[in-house]
């Protein structure tokens, strides 16, 4: 299965934009890129996903490199509530499209 | 919020005892998953189900069994609990239309 690489941790100031990077150099043409986040003591929650084009929703934006070997999750204005572990995941076409979680990036947001 | 609940939310049990965790959904989704999460790690897939009575193994299935007799319930059983199964267990559901997974609140299991 194609794997992803993310920094272990990042820090941001409140109300500033945050760019969370993800490398997936072995991505295949049919792999979708998913982002989930997990707030403390909660289950993961879906953030956004994409295949080739950049995507926007109410939570975030996803910028995908032209060669698809990397992507960036963009939080336009970080809040304290955005402090969480962010997971970049390539959707597994096996195992009923289960999610292959890595260790993710722990985002600290400071006032 | 997606209608997914887990029970119990916390459980302490002794080594060698059987334990069953329940995941219940009200969304009528076809796919259901059981993951475990250990400190400093992401979630790992234990078993999943793609329909009533249709289940398959995930990455860390040894020591676990599952059953799905109704669309809304997916049970995870530890036949003889071991200390290595101390973990937080998450259930998730997915519709075939969107691929987004929705997670339950988790069950914290401690095996002493």
PDB file of C-alpha atoms in Angstrom:
ATOM      1  CA  UNK A   1       0.000   0.000   0.000  1.00  0.00           C
ATOM      2  CA  UNK A   2       1.164   3.498  -0.758  1.00  0.00           C
ATOM      3  CA  UNK A   3       2.326   5.331   2.365  1.00  0.00           C
ATOM      4  CA  UNK A   4       2.327   8.920   3.499  1.00  0.00           C
ATOM      5  CA  UNK A   5       4.933  10.965   5.367  1.00  0.00           C
ATOM      6  CA  UNK A   6       4.005  13.857   7.637  1.00  0.00           C
ATOM      7  CA  UNK A   7       5.927  15.972  10.160  1.00  0.00           C
ATOM      8  CA  UNK A   8       5.412  14.770  13.712  1.00  0.00           C
ATOM      9  CA  UNK A   9       4.307  18.151  14.993  1.00  0.00           C
ATOM     10  CA  UNK A  10       3.637  21.727  13.962  1.00  0.00           C
ATOM     11  CA  UNK A  11       2.768  24.889  15.807  1.00  0.00           C
ATOM     12  CA  UNK A  12       0.654  27.844  14.783  1.00  0.00           C
ATOM     13  CA  UNK A  13      -0.658  31.036  16.248  1.00  0.00           C
ATOM     14  CA  UNK A  14      -4.374  31.514  16.579  1.00  0.00           C
ATOM     15  CA  UNK A  15      -6.075  33.250  13.647  1.00  0.00           C
ATOM     16  CA  UNK A  16      -3.136  32.585  11.319  1.00  0.00           C
ATOM     17  CA  UNK A  17      -3.200  30.207   8.337  1.00  0.00           C
ATOM     18  CA  UNK A  18      -1.728  26.746   8.760  1.00  0.00           C
ATOM     19  CA  UNK A  19      -0.228  24.615   6.003  1.00  0.00           C
ATOM     20  CA  UNK A  20       0.085  20.936   6.883  1.00  0.00           C
ATOM     21  CA  UNK A  21       2.267  19.042   4.393  1.00  0.00           C
ATOM     22  CA  UNK A  22       2.063  15.410   3.325  1.00  0.00           C
ATOM     23  CA  UNK A  23       4.346  13.439   1.040  1.00  0.00           C
ATOM     24  CA  UNK A  24       3.047  10.409  -0.837  1.00  0.00           C
ATOM     25  CA  UNK A  25       5.643   9.722  -3.501  1.00  0.00           C
ATOM     26  CA  UNK A  26       4.395   6.184  -4.257  1.00  0.00           C
ATOM     27  CA  UNK A  27       0.785   7.215  -4.847  1.00  0.00           C
ATOM     28  CA  UNK A  28      -0.983   5.415  -7.663  1.00  0.00           C
ATOM     29  CA  UNK A  29      -3.265   6.990 -10.200  1.00  0.00           C
ATOM     30  CA  UNK A  30      -6.431   5.792  -8.495  1.00  0.00           C
ATOM     31  CA  UNK A  31      -5.496   6.685  -4.904  1.00  0.00           C
ATOM     32  CA  UNK A  32      -7.624   9.371  -3.331  1.00  0.00           C
ATOM     33  CA  UNK A  33      -5.988  11.605  -0.712  1.00  0.00           C
ATOM     34  CA  UNK A  34      -7.991  11.889   2.478  1.00  0.00           C
ATOM     35  CA  UNK A  35      -7.458  14.040   5.539  1.00  0.00           C
ATOM     36  CA  UNK A  36      -8.920  13.264   8.921  1.00  0.00           C
ATOM     37  CA  UNK A  37      -8.274  14.883  12.249  1.00  0.00           C
ATOM     38  CA  UNK A  38      -8.595  13.636  15.793  1.00  0.00           C
ATOM     39  CA  UNK A  39      -9.297  15.999  18.644  1.00  0.00           C
ATOM     40  CA  UNK A  40      -8.191  14.938  22.123  1.00  0.00           C
ATOM     41  CA  UNK A  41     -10.230  12.048  23.536  1.00  0.00           C
ATOM     42  CA  UNK A  42     -12.418  11.802  20.432  1.00  0.00           C
ATOM     43  CA  UNK A  43     -12.685   9.611  17.379  1.00  0.00           C
ATOM     44  CA  UNK A  44     -11.261  10.849  14.093  1.00  0.00           C
ATOM     45  CA  UNK A  45     -13.392  13.103  11.937  1.00  0.00           C
ATOM     46  CA  UNK A  46     -13.352  13.596   8.198  1.00  0.00           C
ATOM     47  CA  UNK A  47     -11.855  16.852   6.960  1.00  0.00           C
ATOM     48  CA  UNK A  48     -11.513  16.728   3.184  1.00  0.00           C
ATOM     49  CA  UNK A  49     -10.449  14.537   0.285  1.00  0.00           C
ATOM     50  CA  UNK A  50      -9.364  14.893  -3.331  1.00  0.00           C
ATOM     51  CA  UNK A  51      -7.929  13.101  -6.328  1.00  0.00           C
ATOM     52  CA  UNK A  52      -6.193  15.593  -8.619  1.00  0.00           C
ATOM     53  CA  UNK A  53      -7.742  19.036  -8.337  1.00  0.00           C
ATOM     54  CA  UNK A  54      -7.584  21.359  -5.379  1.00  0.00           C
ATOM     55  CA  UNK A  55     -10.622  21.106  -3.129  1.00  0.00           C
ATOM     56  CA  UNK A  56     -12.331  23.479  -0.728  1.00  0.00           C
ATOM     57  CA  UNK A  57     -14.963  22.927   1.916  1.00  0.00           C
ATOM     58  CA  UNK A  58     -16.148  24.694   5.020  1.00  0.00           C
ATOM     59  CA  UNK A  59     -13.386  23.218   7.147  1.00  0.00           C
ATOM     60  CA  UNK A  60     -10.292  23.486   4.975  1.00  0.00           C
ATOM     61  CA  UNK A  61      -8.671  23.501   1.563  1.00  0.00           C
ATOM     62  CA  UNK A  62      -6.628  20.739  -0.006  1.00  0.00           C
ATOM     63  CA  UNK A  63      -3.867  21.628  -2.435  1.00  0.00           C
ATOM     64  CA  UNK A  64      -2.559  18.710  -4.492  1.00  0.00           C
ATOM     65  CA  UNK A  65       0.734  18.918  -6.366  1.00  0.00           C
ATOM     66  CA  UNK A  66       0.577  18.492 -10.098  1.00  0.00           C
ATOM     67  CA  UNK A  67       2.505  15.209  -9.931  1.00  0.00           C
ATOM     68  CA  UNK A  68       0.342  14.123  -6.951  1.00  0.00           C
ATOM     69  CA  UNK A  69       3.397  13.141  -4.936  1.00  0.00           C
ATOM     70  CA  UNK A  70       2.531  15.631  -2.215  1.00  0.00           C
ATOM     71  CA  UNK A  71      -0.401  17.571  -0.856  1.00  0.00           C
ATOM     72  CA  UNK A  72      -1.063  20.312   1.670  1.00  0.00           C
ATOM     73  CA  UNK A  73      -3.997  20.759   3.988  1.00  0.00           C
ATOM     74  CA  UNK A  74      -4.703  24.432   4.552  1.00  0.00           C
ATOM     75  CA  UNK A  75      -6.562  25.769   7.544  1.00  0.00           C
ATOM     76  CA  UNK A  76      -7.246  29.350   6.596  1.00  0.00           C
ATOM     77  CA  UNK A  77      -7.548  30.742  10.095  1.00  0.00           C
ATOM     78  CA  UNK A  78      -6.522  28.471  12.928  1.00  0.00           C
ATOM     79  CA  UNK A  79      -8.540  28.456  16.108  1.00  0.00           C
ATOM     80  CA  UNK A  80      -7.788  26.813  19.428  1.00  0.00           C
ATOM     81  CA  UNK A  81     -10.371  24.195  18.526  1.00  0.00           C
ATOM     82  CA  UNK A  82      -8.230  23.152  15.548  1.00  0.00           C
ATOM     83  CA  UNK A  83      -5.565  21.725  17.867  1.00  0.00           C
ATOM     84  CA  UNK A  84      -5.602  18.049  16.928  1.00  0.00           C
ATOM     85  CA  UNK A  85      -3.695  15.272  15.219  1.00  0.00           C
ATOM     86  CA  UNK A  86      -4.108  15.524  11.456  1.00  0.00           C
ATOM     87  CA  UNK A  87      -3.837  12.391   9.356  1.00  0.00           C
ATOM     88  CA  UNK A  88      -3.082  12.300   5.651  1.00  0.00           C
ATOM     89  CA  UNK A  89      -4.337   8.987   4.267  1.00  0.00           C
ATOM     90  CA  UNK A  90      -4.387   7.323   0.881  1.00  0.00           C
ATOM     91  CA  UNK A  91      -7.628   5.453   0.531  1.00  0.00           C
ATOM     92  CA  UNK A  92      -7.010   1.725   0.502  1.00  0.00           C
ATOM     93  CA  UNK A  93      -8.872   0.031  -2.301  1.00  0.00           C
ATOM     94  CA  UNK A  94      -8.581  -3.241  -0.374  1.00  0.00           C
ATOM     95  CA  UNK A  95     -10.105  -4.010   3.034  1.00  0.00           C
ATOM     96  CA  UNK A  96     -13.402  -2.376   2.170  1.00  0.00           C
ATOM     97  CA  UNK A  97     -11.703   0.976   1.686  1.00  0.00           C
ATOM     98  CA  UNK A  98     -10.459   1.037   5.246  1.00  0.00           C
ATOM     99  CA  UNK A  99      -8.210   3.889   6.267  1.00  0.00           C
ATOM    100  CA  UNK A 100      -4.460   3.346   6.720  1.00  0.00           C
ATOM    101  CA  UNK A 101      -3.644   5.738   9.540  1.00  0.00           C
ATOM    102  CA  UNK A 102      -0.044   6.729  10.126  1.00  0.00           C
ATOM    103  CA  UNK A 103       1.069   8.737  13.151  1.00  0.00           C
ATOM    104  CA  UNK A 104      -0.138  12.037  11.728  1.00  0.00           C
ATOM    105  CA  UNK A 105       0.880  15.596  12.565  1.00  0.00           C
ATOM    106  CA  UNK A 106       0.097  16.976  15.994  1.00  0.00           C
ATOM    107  CA  UNK A 107      -0.946  20.607  15.554  1.00  0.00           C
ATOM    108  CA  UNK A 108      -0.530  22.960  18.472  1.00  0.00           C
ATOM    109  CA  UNK A 109      -2.390  26.269  18.272  1.00  0.00           C
ATOM    110  CA  UNK A 110      -1.319  28.991  20.638  1.00  0.00           C
ATOM    111  CA  UNK A 111      -3.280  32.132  21.546  1.00  0.00           C
TER     112      UNK A 111
ATOM    113  CA  UNK B   1     -23.411  13.971  13.797  1.00  0.00           C
ATOM    114  CA  UNK B   2     -23.570  10.511  12.296  1.00  0.00           C
ATOM    115  CA  UNK B   3     -25.676   8.135  14.341  1.00  0.00           C
ATOM    116  CA  UNK B   4     -23.042   5.827  15.710  1.00  0.00           C
ATOM    117  CA  UNK B   5     -22.654   4.721  19.310  1.00  0.00           C
ATOM    118  CA  UNK B   6     -20.354   2.338  21.122  1.00  0.00           C
ATOM    119  CA  UNK B   7     -20.895   0.406  24.311  1.00  0.00           C
ATOM    120  CA  UNK B   8     -19.517   0.183  26.839  1.00  0.00           C
ATOM    121  CA  UNK B   9     -17.487   3.385  26.801  1.00  0.00           C
ATOM    122  CA  UNK B  10     -15.089   2.098  29.449  1.00  0.00           C
ATOM    123  CA  UNK B  11     -14.332  -1.410  30.644  1.00  0.00           C
ATOM    124  CA  UNK B  12     -11.805  -3.012  32.936  1.00  0.00           C
ATOM    125  CA  UNK B  13     -11.484  -6.762  32.739  1.00  0.00           C
ATOM    126  CA  UNK B  14      -9.116  -9.510  33.802  1.00  0.00           C
ATOM    127  CA  UNK B  15      -6.778 -11.507  31.618  1.00  0.00           C
ATOM    128  CA  UNK B  16      -8.463 -14.575  30.186  1.00  0.00           C
ATOM    129  CA  UNK B  17     -12.051 -13.319  30.342  1.00  0.00           C
ATOM    130  CA  UNK B  18     -14.204 -12.868  27.235  1.00  0.00           C
ATOM    131  CA  UNK B  19     -15.202  -9.338  26.264  1.00  0.00           C
ATOM    132  CA  UNK B  20     -17.684  -8.084  23.690  1.00  0.00           C
ATOM    133  CA  UNK B  21     -17.813  -4.527  22.433  1.00  0.00           C
ATOM    134  CA  UNK B  22     -20.827  -3.256  20.558  1.00  0.00           C
ATOM    135  CA  UNK B  23     -21.086  -0.731  17.754  1.00  0.00           C
ATOM    136  CA  UNK B  24     -24.564   0.487  16.815  1.00  0.00           C
ATOM    137  CA  UNK B  25     -25.522   2.706  13.879  1.00  0.00           C
ATOM    138  CA  UNK B  26     -28.757   4.337  12.824  1.00  0.00           C
ATOM    139  CA  UNK B  27     -27.568   5.337   9.330  1.00  0.00           C
ATOM    140  CA  UNK B  28     -28.198   2.000   7.568  1.00  0.00           C
ATOM    141  CA  UNK B  29     -24.674   2.099   6.120  1.00  0.00           C
ATOM    142  CA  UNK B  30     -23.323  -1.058   4.577  1.00  0.00           C
ATOM    143  CA  UNK B  31     -19.732  -0.832   5.753  1.00  0.00           C
ATOM    144  CA  UNK B  32     -18.614  -0.995   9.367  1.00  0.00           C
ATOM    145  CA  UNK B  33     -15.089  -1.137  10.793  1.00  0.00           C
ATOM    146  CA  UNK B  34     -13.322  -1.844  14.049  1.00  0.00           C
ATOM    147  CA  UNK B  35      -9.988  -0.099  14.736  1.00  0.00           C
ATOM    148  CA  UNK B  36      -7.732  -0.004  17.748  1.00  0.00           C
ATOM    149  CA  UNK B  37      -5.533   2.891  18.811  1.00  0.00           C
ATOM    150  CA  UNK B  38      -2.522   2.607  21.066  1.00  0.00           C
ATOM    151  CA  UNK B  39      -0.527   5.502  22.572  1.00  0.00           C
ATOM    152  CA  UNK B  40       1.515   7.377  19.995  1.00  0.00           C
ATOM    153  CA  UNK B  41      -0.011   5.509  17.102  1.00  0.00           C
ATOM    154  CA  UNK B  42      -2.662   6.027  14.528  1.00  0.00           C
ATOM    155  CA  UNK B  43      -5.608   3.688  14.237  1.00  0.00           C
ATOM    156  CA  UNK B  44      -5.116   0.132  12.984  1.00  0.00           C
ATOM    157  CA  UNK B  45      -7.828  -1.951  11.360  1.00  0.00           C
ATOM    158  CA  UNK B  46      -8.950  -5.077  13.222  1.00  0.00           C
ATOM    159  CA  UNK B  47     -11.929  -6.323  11.188  1.00  0.00           C
ATOM    160  CA  UNK B  48     -14.478  -4.857   8.859  1.00  0.00           C
ATOM    161  CA  UNK B  49     -17.894  -5.770   7.519  1.00  0.00           C
ATOM    162  CA  UNK B  50     -19.373  -5.138   4.091  1.00  0.00           C
ATOM    163  CA  UNK B  51     -22.851  -6.388   4.867  1.00  0.00           C
ATOM    164  CA  UNK B  52     -24.894  -8.610   7.153  1.00  0.00           C
ATOM    165  CA  UNK B  53     -22.886 -11.768   7.883  1.00  0.00           C
ATOM    166  CA  UNK B  54     -20.097 -10.514   5.579  1.00  0.00           C
ATOM    167  CA  UNK B  55     -16.873  -9.769   7.424  1.00  0.00           C
ATOM    168  CA  UNK B  56     -13.163  -9.877   6.765  1.00  0.00           C
ATOM    169  CA  UNK B  57      -9.891  -9.478   8.612  1.00  0.00           C
ATOM    170  CA  UNK B  58      -7.794  -6.390   8.911  1.00  0.00           C
ATOM    171  CA  UNK B  59      -4.183  -5.733   9.793  1.00  0.00           C
ATOM    172  CA  UNK B  60      -4.351  -6.773  13.486  1.00  0.00           C
ATOM    173  CA  UNK B  61      -7.107  -9.404  13.640  1.00  0.00           C
ATOM    174  CA  UNK B  62      -5.376 -12.053  15.764  1.00  0.00           C
ATOM    175  CA  UNK B  63      -7.231 -12.605  19.038  1.00  0.00           C
ATOM    176  CA  UNK B  64     -10.407 -10.905  17.822  1.00  0.00           C
ATOM    177  CA  UNK B  65     -13.605 -12.085  16.201  1.00  0.00           C
ATOM    178  CA  UNK B  66     -16.589 -10.157  14.883  1.00  0.00           C
ATOM    179  CA  UNK B  67     -20.197 -10.719  14.047  1.00  0.00           C
ATOM    180  CA  UNK B  68     -22.842  -8.780  12.186  1.00  0.00           C
ATOM    181  CA  UNK B  69     -26.307 -10.306  12.323  1.00  0.00           C
ATOM    182  CA  UNK B  70     -28.111  -7.006  11.665  1.00  0.00           C
ATOM    183  CA  UNK B  71     -27.198  -3.994   9.569  1.00  0.00           C
ATOM    184  CA  UNK B  72     -27.119  -1.721  12.587  1.00  0.00           C
ATOM    185  CA  UNK B  73     -24.896  -3.771  14.921  1.00  0.00           C
ATOM    186  CA  UNK B  74     -21.279  -4.850  14.622  1.00  0.00           C
ATOM    187  CA  UNK B  75     -19.846  -6.766  17.561  1.00  0.00           C
ATOM    188  CA  UNK B  76     -16.173  -7.182  18.405  1.00  0.00           C
ATOM    189  CA  UNK B  77     -15.283 -10.093  20.685  1.00  0.00           C
ATOM    190  CA  UNK B  78     -12.087 -10.826  22.518  1.00  0.00           C
ATOM    191  CA  UNK B  79     -12.451 -14.544  23.298  1.00  0.00           C
ATOM    192  CA  UNK B  80      -9.780 -14.482  26.006  1.00  0.00           C
ATOM    193  CA  UNK B  81      -8.526 -11.006  26.750  1.00  0.00           C
ATOM    194  CA  UNK B  82      -4.798 -10.366  27.120  1.00  0.00           C
ATOM    195  CA  UNK B  83      -2.929  -7.339  28.441  1.00  0.00           C
ATOM    196  CA  UNK B  84      -1.733  -6.551  24.909  1.00  0.00           C
ATOM    197  CA  UNK B  85      -5.363  -5.868  23.998  1.00  0.00           C
ATOM    198  CA  UNK B  86      -5.519  -2.925  26.370  1.00  0.00           C
ATOM    199  CA  UNK B  87      -6.364  -0.141  23.965  1.00  0.00           C
ATOM    200  CA  UNK B  88      -8.949   2.327  22.766  1.00  0.00           C
ATOM    201  CA  UNK B  89     -11.313   0.761  20.260  1.00  0.00           C
ATOM    202  CA  UNK B  90     -13.086   2.813  17.614  1.00  0.00           C
ATOM    203  CA  UNK B  91     -15.931   1.759  15.404  1.00  0.00           C
ATOM    204  CA  UNK B  92     -16.564   3.485  12.087  1.00  0.00           C
ATOM    205  CA  UNK B  93     -19.253   3.405   9.427  1.00  0.00           C
ATOM    206  CA  UNK B  94     -19.173   4.304   5.765  1.00  0.00           C
ATOM    207  CA  UNK B  95     -21.755   4.746   3.074  1.00  0.00           C
ATOM    208  CA  UNK B  96     -21.047   3.369  -0.367  1.00  0.00           C
ATOM    209  CA  UNK B  97     -21.885   6.748  -1.849  1.00  0.00           C
ATOM    210  CA  UNK B  98     -19.213   8.950  -0.307  1.00  0.00           C
ATOM    211  CA  UNK B  99     -16.278   6.920   1.137  1.00  0.00           C
ATOM    212  CA  UNK B 100     -16.211   9.204   4.157  1.00  0.00           C
ATOM    213  CA  UNK B 101     -15.965   7.299   7.402  1.00  0.00           C
ATOM    214  CA  UNK B 102     -17.727   8.397  10.568  1.00  0.00           C
ATOM    215  CA  UNK B 103     -16.295   7.304  13.863  1.00  0.00           C
ATOM    216  CA  UNK B 104     -17.857   6.471  17.167  1.00  0.00           C
ATOM    217  CA  UNK B 105     -16.662   7.954  20.465  1.00  0.00           C
ATOM    218  CA  UNK B 106     -14.462   4.975  21.307  1.00  0.00           C
ATOM    219  CA  UNK B 107     -14.297   2.329  24.025  1.00  0.00           C
ATOM    220  CA  UNK B 108     -11.406   2.371  26.443  1.00  0.00           C
ATOM    221  CA  UNK B 109     -10.583  -1.220  27.408  1.00  0.00           C
ATOM    222  CA  UNK B 110      -8.128  -2.118  30.147  1.00  0.00           C
ATOM    223  CA  UNK B 111      -7.072  -5.727  30.634  1.00  0.00           C
ATOM    224  CA  UNK B 112      -5.401  -6.337  34.009  1.00  0.00           C
TER     225      UNK B 112
END
